[in-house]
mmCIF file of C-alpha atoms and ligand atoms in Angstrom:
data_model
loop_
_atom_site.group_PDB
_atom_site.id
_atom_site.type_symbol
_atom_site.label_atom_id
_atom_site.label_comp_id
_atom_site.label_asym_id
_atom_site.label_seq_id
_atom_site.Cartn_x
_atom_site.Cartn_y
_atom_site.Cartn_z
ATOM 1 C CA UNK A 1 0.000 0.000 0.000
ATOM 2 C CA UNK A 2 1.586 3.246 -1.000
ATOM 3 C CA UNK A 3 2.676 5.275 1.920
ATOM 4 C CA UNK A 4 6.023 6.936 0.412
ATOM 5 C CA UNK A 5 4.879 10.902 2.050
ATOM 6 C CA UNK A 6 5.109 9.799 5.295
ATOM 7 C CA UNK A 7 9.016 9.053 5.439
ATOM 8 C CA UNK A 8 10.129 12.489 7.256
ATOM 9 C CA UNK A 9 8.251 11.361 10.276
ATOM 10 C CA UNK A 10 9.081 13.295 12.781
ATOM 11 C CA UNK A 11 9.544 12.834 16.410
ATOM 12 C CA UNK A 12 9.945 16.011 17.693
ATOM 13 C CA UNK A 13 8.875 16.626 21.048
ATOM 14 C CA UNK A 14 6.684 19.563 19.705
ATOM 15 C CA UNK A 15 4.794 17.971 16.830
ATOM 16 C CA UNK A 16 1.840 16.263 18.279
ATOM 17 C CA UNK A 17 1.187 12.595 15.847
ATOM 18 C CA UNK A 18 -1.998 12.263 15.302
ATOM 19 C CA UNK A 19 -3.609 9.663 12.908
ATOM 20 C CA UNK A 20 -7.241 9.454 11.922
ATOM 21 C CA UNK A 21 -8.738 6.554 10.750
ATOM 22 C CA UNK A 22 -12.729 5.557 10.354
ATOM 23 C CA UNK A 23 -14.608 3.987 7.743
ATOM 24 C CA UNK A 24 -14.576 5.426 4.138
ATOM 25 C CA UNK A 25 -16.932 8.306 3.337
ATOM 26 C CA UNK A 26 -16.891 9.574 7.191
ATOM 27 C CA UNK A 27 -14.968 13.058 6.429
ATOM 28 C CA UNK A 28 -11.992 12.343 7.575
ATOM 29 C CA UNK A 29 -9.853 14.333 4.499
ATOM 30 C CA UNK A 30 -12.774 16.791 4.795
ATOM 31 C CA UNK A 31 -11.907 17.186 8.562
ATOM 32 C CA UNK A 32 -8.126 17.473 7.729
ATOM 33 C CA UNK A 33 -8.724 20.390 5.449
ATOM 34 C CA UNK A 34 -10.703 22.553 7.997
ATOM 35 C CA UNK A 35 -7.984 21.972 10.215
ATOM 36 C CA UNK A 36 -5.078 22.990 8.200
ATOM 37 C CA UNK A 37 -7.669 25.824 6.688
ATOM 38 C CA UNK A 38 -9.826 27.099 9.594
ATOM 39 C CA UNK A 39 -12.428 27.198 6.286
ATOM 40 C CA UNK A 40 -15.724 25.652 5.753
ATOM 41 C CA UNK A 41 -15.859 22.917 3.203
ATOM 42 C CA UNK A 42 -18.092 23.059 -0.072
ATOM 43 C CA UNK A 43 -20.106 19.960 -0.013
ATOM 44 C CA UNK A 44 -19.937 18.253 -3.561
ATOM 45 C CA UNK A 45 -21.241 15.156 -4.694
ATOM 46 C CA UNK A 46 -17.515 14.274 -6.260
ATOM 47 C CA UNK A 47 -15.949 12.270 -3.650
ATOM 48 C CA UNK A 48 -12.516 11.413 -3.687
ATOM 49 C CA UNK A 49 -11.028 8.555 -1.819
ATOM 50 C CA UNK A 50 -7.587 8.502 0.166
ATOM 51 C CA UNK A 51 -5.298 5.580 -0.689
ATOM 52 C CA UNK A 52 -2.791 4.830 1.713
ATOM 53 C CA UNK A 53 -2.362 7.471 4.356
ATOM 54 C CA UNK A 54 -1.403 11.040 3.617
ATOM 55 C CA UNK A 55 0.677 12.924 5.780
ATOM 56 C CA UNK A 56 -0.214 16.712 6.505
ATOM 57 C CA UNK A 57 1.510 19.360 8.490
ATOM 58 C CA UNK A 58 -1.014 21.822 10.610
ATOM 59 C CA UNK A 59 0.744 24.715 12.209
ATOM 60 C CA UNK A 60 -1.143 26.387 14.543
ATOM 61 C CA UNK A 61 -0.279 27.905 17.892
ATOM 62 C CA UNK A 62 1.325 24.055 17.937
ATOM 63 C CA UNK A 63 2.672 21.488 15.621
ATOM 64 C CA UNK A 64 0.179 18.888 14.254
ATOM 65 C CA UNK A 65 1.832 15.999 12.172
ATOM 66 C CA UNK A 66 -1.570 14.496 10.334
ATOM 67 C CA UNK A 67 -1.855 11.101 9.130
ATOM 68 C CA UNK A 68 -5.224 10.429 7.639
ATOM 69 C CA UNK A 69 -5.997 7.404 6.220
ATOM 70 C CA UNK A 70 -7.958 6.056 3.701
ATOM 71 C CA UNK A 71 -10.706 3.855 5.234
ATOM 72 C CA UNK A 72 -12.014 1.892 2.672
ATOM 73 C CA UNK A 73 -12.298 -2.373 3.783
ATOM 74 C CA UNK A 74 -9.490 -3.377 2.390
ATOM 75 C CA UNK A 75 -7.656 -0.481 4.252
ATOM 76 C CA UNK A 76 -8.675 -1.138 6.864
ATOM 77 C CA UNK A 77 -6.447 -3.733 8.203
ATOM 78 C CA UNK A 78 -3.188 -1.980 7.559
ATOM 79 C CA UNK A 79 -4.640 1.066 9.778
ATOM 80 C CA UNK A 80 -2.190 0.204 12.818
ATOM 81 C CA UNK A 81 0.639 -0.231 10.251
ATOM 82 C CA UNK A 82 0.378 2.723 8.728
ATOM 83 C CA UNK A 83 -0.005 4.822 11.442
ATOM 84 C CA UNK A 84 3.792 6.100 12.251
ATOM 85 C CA UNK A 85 3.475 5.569 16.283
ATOM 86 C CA UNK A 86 0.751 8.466 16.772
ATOM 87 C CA UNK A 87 0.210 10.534 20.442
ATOM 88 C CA UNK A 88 -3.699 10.529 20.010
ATOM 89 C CA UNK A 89 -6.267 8.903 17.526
ATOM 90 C CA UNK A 90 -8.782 10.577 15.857
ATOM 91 C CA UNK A 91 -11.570 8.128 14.895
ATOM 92 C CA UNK A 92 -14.289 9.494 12.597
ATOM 93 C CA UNK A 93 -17.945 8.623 12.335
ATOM 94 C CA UNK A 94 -20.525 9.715 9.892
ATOM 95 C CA UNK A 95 -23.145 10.559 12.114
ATOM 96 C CA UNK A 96 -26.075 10.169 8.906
ATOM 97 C CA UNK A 97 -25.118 6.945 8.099
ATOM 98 C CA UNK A 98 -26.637 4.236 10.296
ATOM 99 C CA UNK A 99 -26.154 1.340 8.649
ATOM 100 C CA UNK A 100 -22.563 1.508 9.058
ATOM 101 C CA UNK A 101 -22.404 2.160 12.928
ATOM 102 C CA UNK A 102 -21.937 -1.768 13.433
ATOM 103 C CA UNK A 103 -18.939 -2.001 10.889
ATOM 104 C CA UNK A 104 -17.685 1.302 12.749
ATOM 105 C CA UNK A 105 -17.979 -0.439 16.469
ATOM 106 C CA UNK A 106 -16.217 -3.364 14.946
ATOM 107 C CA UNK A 107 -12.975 -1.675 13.375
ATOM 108 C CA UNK A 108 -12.865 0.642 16.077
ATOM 109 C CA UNK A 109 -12.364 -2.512 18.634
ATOM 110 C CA UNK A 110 -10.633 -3.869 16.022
ATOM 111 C CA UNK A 111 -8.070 -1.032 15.973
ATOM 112 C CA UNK A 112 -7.756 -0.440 20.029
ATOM 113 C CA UNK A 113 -6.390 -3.865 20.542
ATOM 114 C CA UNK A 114 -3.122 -3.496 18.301
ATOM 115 C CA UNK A 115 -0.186 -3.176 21.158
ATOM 116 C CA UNK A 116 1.464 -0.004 19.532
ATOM 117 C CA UNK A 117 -1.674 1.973 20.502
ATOM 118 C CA UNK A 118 -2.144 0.822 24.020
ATOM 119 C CA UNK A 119 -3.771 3.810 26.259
ATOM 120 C CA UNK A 120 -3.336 6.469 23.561
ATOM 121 C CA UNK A 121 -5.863 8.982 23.696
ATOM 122 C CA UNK A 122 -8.907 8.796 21.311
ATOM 123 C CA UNK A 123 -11.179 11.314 20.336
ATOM 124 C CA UNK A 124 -14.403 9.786 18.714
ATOM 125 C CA UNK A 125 -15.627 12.361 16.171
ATOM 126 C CA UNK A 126 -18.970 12.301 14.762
ATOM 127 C CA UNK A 127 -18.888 14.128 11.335
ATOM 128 C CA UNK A 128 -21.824 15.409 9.083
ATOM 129 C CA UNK A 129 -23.475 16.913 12.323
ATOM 130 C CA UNK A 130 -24.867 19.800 9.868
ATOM 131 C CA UNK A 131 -27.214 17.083 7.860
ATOM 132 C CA UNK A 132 -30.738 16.507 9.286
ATOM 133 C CA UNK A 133 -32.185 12.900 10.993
ATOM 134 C CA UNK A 134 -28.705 12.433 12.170
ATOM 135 C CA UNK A 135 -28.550 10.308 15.624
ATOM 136 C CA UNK A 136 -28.063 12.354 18.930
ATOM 137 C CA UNK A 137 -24.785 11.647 20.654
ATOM 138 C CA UNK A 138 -26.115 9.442 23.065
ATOM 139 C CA UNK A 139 -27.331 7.266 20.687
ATOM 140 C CA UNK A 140 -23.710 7.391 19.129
ATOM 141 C CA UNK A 141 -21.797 6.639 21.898
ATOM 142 C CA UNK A 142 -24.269 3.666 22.997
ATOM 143 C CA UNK A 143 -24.514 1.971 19.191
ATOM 144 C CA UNK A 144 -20.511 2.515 19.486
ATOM 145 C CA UNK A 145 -20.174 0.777 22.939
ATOM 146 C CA UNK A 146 -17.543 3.607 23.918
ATOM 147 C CA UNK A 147 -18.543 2.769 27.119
ATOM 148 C CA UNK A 148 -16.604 -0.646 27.049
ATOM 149 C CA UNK A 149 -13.231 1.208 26.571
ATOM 150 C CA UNK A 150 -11.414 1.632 29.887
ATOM 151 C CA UNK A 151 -7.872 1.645 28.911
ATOM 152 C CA UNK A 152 -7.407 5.114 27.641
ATOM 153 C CA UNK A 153 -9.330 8.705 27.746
ATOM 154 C CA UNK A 154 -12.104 8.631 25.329
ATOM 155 C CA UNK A 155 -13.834 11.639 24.271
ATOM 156 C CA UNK A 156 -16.522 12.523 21.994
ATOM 157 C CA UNK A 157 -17.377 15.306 19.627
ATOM 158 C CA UNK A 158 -19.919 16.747 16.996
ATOM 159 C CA UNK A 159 -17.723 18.114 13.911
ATOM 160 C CA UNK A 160 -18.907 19.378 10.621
ATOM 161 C CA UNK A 161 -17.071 20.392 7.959
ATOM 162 C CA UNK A 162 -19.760 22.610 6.631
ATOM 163 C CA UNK A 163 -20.775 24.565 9.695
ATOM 164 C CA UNK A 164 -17.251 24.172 11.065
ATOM 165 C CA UNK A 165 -19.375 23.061 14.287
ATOM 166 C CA UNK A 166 -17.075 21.093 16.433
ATOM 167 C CA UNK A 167 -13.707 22.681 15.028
ATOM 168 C CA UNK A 168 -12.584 24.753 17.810
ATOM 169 C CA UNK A 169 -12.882 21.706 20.099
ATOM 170 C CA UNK A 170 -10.503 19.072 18.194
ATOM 171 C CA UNK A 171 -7.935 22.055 17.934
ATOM 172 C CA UNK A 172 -8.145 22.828 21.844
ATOM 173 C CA UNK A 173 -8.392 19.021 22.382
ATOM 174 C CA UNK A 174 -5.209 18.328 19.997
ATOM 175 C CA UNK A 175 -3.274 21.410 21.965
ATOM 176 C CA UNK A 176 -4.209 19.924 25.201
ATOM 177 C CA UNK A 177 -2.367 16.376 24.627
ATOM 178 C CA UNK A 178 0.018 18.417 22.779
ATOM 179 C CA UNK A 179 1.325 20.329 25.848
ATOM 180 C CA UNK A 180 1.438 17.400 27.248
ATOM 181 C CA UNK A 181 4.119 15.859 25.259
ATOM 182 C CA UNK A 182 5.771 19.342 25.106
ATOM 183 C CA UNK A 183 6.100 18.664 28.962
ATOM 184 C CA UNK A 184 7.023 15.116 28.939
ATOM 185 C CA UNK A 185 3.961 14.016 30.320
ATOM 186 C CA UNK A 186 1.875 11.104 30.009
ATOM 187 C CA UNK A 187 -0.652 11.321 27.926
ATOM 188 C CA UNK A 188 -2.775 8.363 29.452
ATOM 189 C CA UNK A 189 -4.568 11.164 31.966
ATOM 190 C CA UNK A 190 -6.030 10.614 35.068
ATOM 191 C CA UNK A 191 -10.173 9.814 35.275
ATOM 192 C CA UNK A 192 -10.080 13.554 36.814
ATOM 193 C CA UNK A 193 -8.113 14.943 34.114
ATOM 194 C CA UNK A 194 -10.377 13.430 31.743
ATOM 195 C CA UNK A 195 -13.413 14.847 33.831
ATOM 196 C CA UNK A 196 -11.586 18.344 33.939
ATOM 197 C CA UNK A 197 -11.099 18.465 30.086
ATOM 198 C CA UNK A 198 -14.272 17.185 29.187
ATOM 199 C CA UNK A 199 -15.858 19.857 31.249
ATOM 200 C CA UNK A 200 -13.208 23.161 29.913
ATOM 201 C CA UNK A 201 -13.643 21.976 26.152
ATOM 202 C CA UNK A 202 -17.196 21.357 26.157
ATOM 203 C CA UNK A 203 -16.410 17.619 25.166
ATOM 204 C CA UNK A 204 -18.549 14.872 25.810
ATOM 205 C CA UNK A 205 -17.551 11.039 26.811
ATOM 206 C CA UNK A 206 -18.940 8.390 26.644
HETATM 207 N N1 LIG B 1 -22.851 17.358 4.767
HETATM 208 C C1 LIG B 1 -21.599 17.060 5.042
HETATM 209 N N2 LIG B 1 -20.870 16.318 4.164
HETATM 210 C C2 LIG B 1 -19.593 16.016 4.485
HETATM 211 C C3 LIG B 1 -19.000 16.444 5.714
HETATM 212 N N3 LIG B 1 -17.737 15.960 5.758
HETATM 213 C C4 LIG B 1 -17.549 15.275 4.615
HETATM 214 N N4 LIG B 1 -18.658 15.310 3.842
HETATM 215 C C5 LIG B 1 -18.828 14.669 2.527
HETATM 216 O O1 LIG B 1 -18.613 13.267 2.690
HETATM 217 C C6 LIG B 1 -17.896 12.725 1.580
HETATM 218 C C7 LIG B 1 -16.647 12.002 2.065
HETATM 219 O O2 LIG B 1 -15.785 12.920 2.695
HETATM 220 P P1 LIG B 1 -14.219 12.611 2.861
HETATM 221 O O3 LIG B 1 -13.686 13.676 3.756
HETATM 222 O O4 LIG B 1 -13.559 12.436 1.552
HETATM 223 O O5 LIG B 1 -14.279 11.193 3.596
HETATM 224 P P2 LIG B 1 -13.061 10.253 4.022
HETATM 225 O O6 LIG B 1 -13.379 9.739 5.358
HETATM 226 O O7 LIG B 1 -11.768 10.971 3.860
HETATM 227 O O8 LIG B 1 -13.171 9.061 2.965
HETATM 228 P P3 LIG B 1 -12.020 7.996 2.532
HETATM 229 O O9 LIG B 1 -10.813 8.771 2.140
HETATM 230 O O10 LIG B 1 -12.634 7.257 1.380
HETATM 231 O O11 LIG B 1 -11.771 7.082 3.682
HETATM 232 C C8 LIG B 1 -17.594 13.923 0.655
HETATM 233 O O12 LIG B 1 -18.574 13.932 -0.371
HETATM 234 C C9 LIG B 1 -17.737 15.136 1.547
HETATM 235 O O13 LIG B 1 -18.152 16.300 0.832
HETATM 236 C C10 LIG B 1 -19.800 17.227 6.613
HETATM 237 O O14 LIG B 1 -19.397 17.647 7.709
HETATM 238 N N5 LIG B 1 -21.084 17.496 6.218
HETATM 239 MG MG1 LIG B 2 -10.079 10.586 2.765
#
C-alpha cells in the first residue's frame, strides 16, 4: 500500500502525531482540510477517496503531524501499520449513516487492541453533524459501545465540515495532549483529568 509521504516522520517533542482513521466516506480528508484551513468545506457530490495514508503538516499555535488514512475495507487492516506511532487517535464517524455504525464499532475494537496503541488517547468524532435525521450523541456513543473502553481517555465530539461546528474543540483538544508531550507528560490522563477536560472543552464522553 503506498505510503512513500510519510518518510520524514518526525519525532519532535513539539509535533503532536496524530492519525485518523474511520470507515470510508466519514470526512476524515474533509476534517483534515478545515484543520489545516480554519475554512468551511463546499459539499460536492464528487468524492474522492484517500489511498494509503497522507501525511499533513497543521501549524497552529502548535505542531500537528496528520496522518489520515484512507478507510475503505481493504484499508482497513493496515490502519495500525500505517499509522507512524501516533500521540492521540482521531476516529471518525458519519453521524447520517446508520447502517454503518456496526462495521464502525467493529474496526474501532478492532483497531484499540493493536499493542502499539495501548492507552493512547482517542477522540471519537462524529462528522456530518450539519445534515438533518442524524442520531443524537447518546445514541452514538451507545450503538458505538464507547462505554466498554477503559484503557485510555475517550472523548466525543460533533464536527462538521460545513458549519465548522465542532472545530474549535478538536484544535483545543489536539493542543491539550500536545502540551502534554511538550512537557514530557503522560498522555494516558487521570479519570479527573479526563473529567476536567471534558468539562473546559465542552467535550462529551462516553
Ligand atoms: N454534509 C456534510 N458532508 C460532508 C462532511 N464531511 C464530509 N462530507 C462529505 O462526505 C464525503 C466524504 O468525505 P471525505 O472527507 O472524503 O471522507 P473520508 O473519510 O476521507 O473518505 P475515505 O478517504 O474514502 O476514507 C464527501 O462527499 C464530503 O463532501 C460534513 O461535515 N457534512
Ligand atoms: Mg479521505
Amino acid at each position: 500500500m503506498g505510503c512513500g509521504c510519510c518518510s520524514h516522520a518526525s519525532t519532535e517533542k513539539d509535533t503532536l502525531r496524530v492519525t485518523i482513521v474511520g470507515l470510508e466516506n466519514s470526512g476524515k480528508t474533509s476534517l483534515v482540510q478545515c484543520l489545516k484551513t480554519s475554512k468551511k468545506s463546499r459539499q460536492t457530490s464528487l468524492c474522492v477517496s484517500t489511498h494509503g495514508v497522507i501525511s499533513i503538516n497543521i501549524q497552529t499555535n502548535m505542531n500537528f503531524l496528520v496522518f489520515d488514512c484512507g478507510g475503505c475495507k481493504h484499508q482497513r487492516h493496515i490502519w495500525p501499520h500505517i499509522m507512524n506511532s501516533p500521540d492521540v487517535i482521531l476516529f471518525a464517524v458519519d453521524s447520517m449513516d446508520l447502517t454503518c455504525l456496526n462495521d464502525a464499532r467493529e474496526a474501532l475494537s478492532d483497531l484499540l487492541v493493536d499493542e502499539n496503541l495501548i492507552n493512547k488517547p482517542l477522540l471519537v468524532i462524529f462528522t456530518k453533524s450539519d445534515r438533518e435525521n442524524k442520531l443524537s450523541i447518546d445514541q452514538l456513543e451507545q450503538t458505538l459501545d464507547l462505554s466498554v473502553i477503559k484503557d485510555r481517555s475517550v472523548h466525543t465530539v460533533l464536527f462538521s465540515s460545513v458549519t465548522l461546528e465542532g472545530l474549535t474543540t478538536i484544535r483545543e483538544w489536539l493542543t491539550y495532549f500536545s502540551y502534554r508531550k511538550l512537557q514530557g507528560k503522560d498522555m494516558n490522563i487521570s479519570t479527573s483529568e479526563r473529567h476536567r477536560l471534558l468539562h473546559s472543552l465542552n467535550l462529551s464522553t462516553a
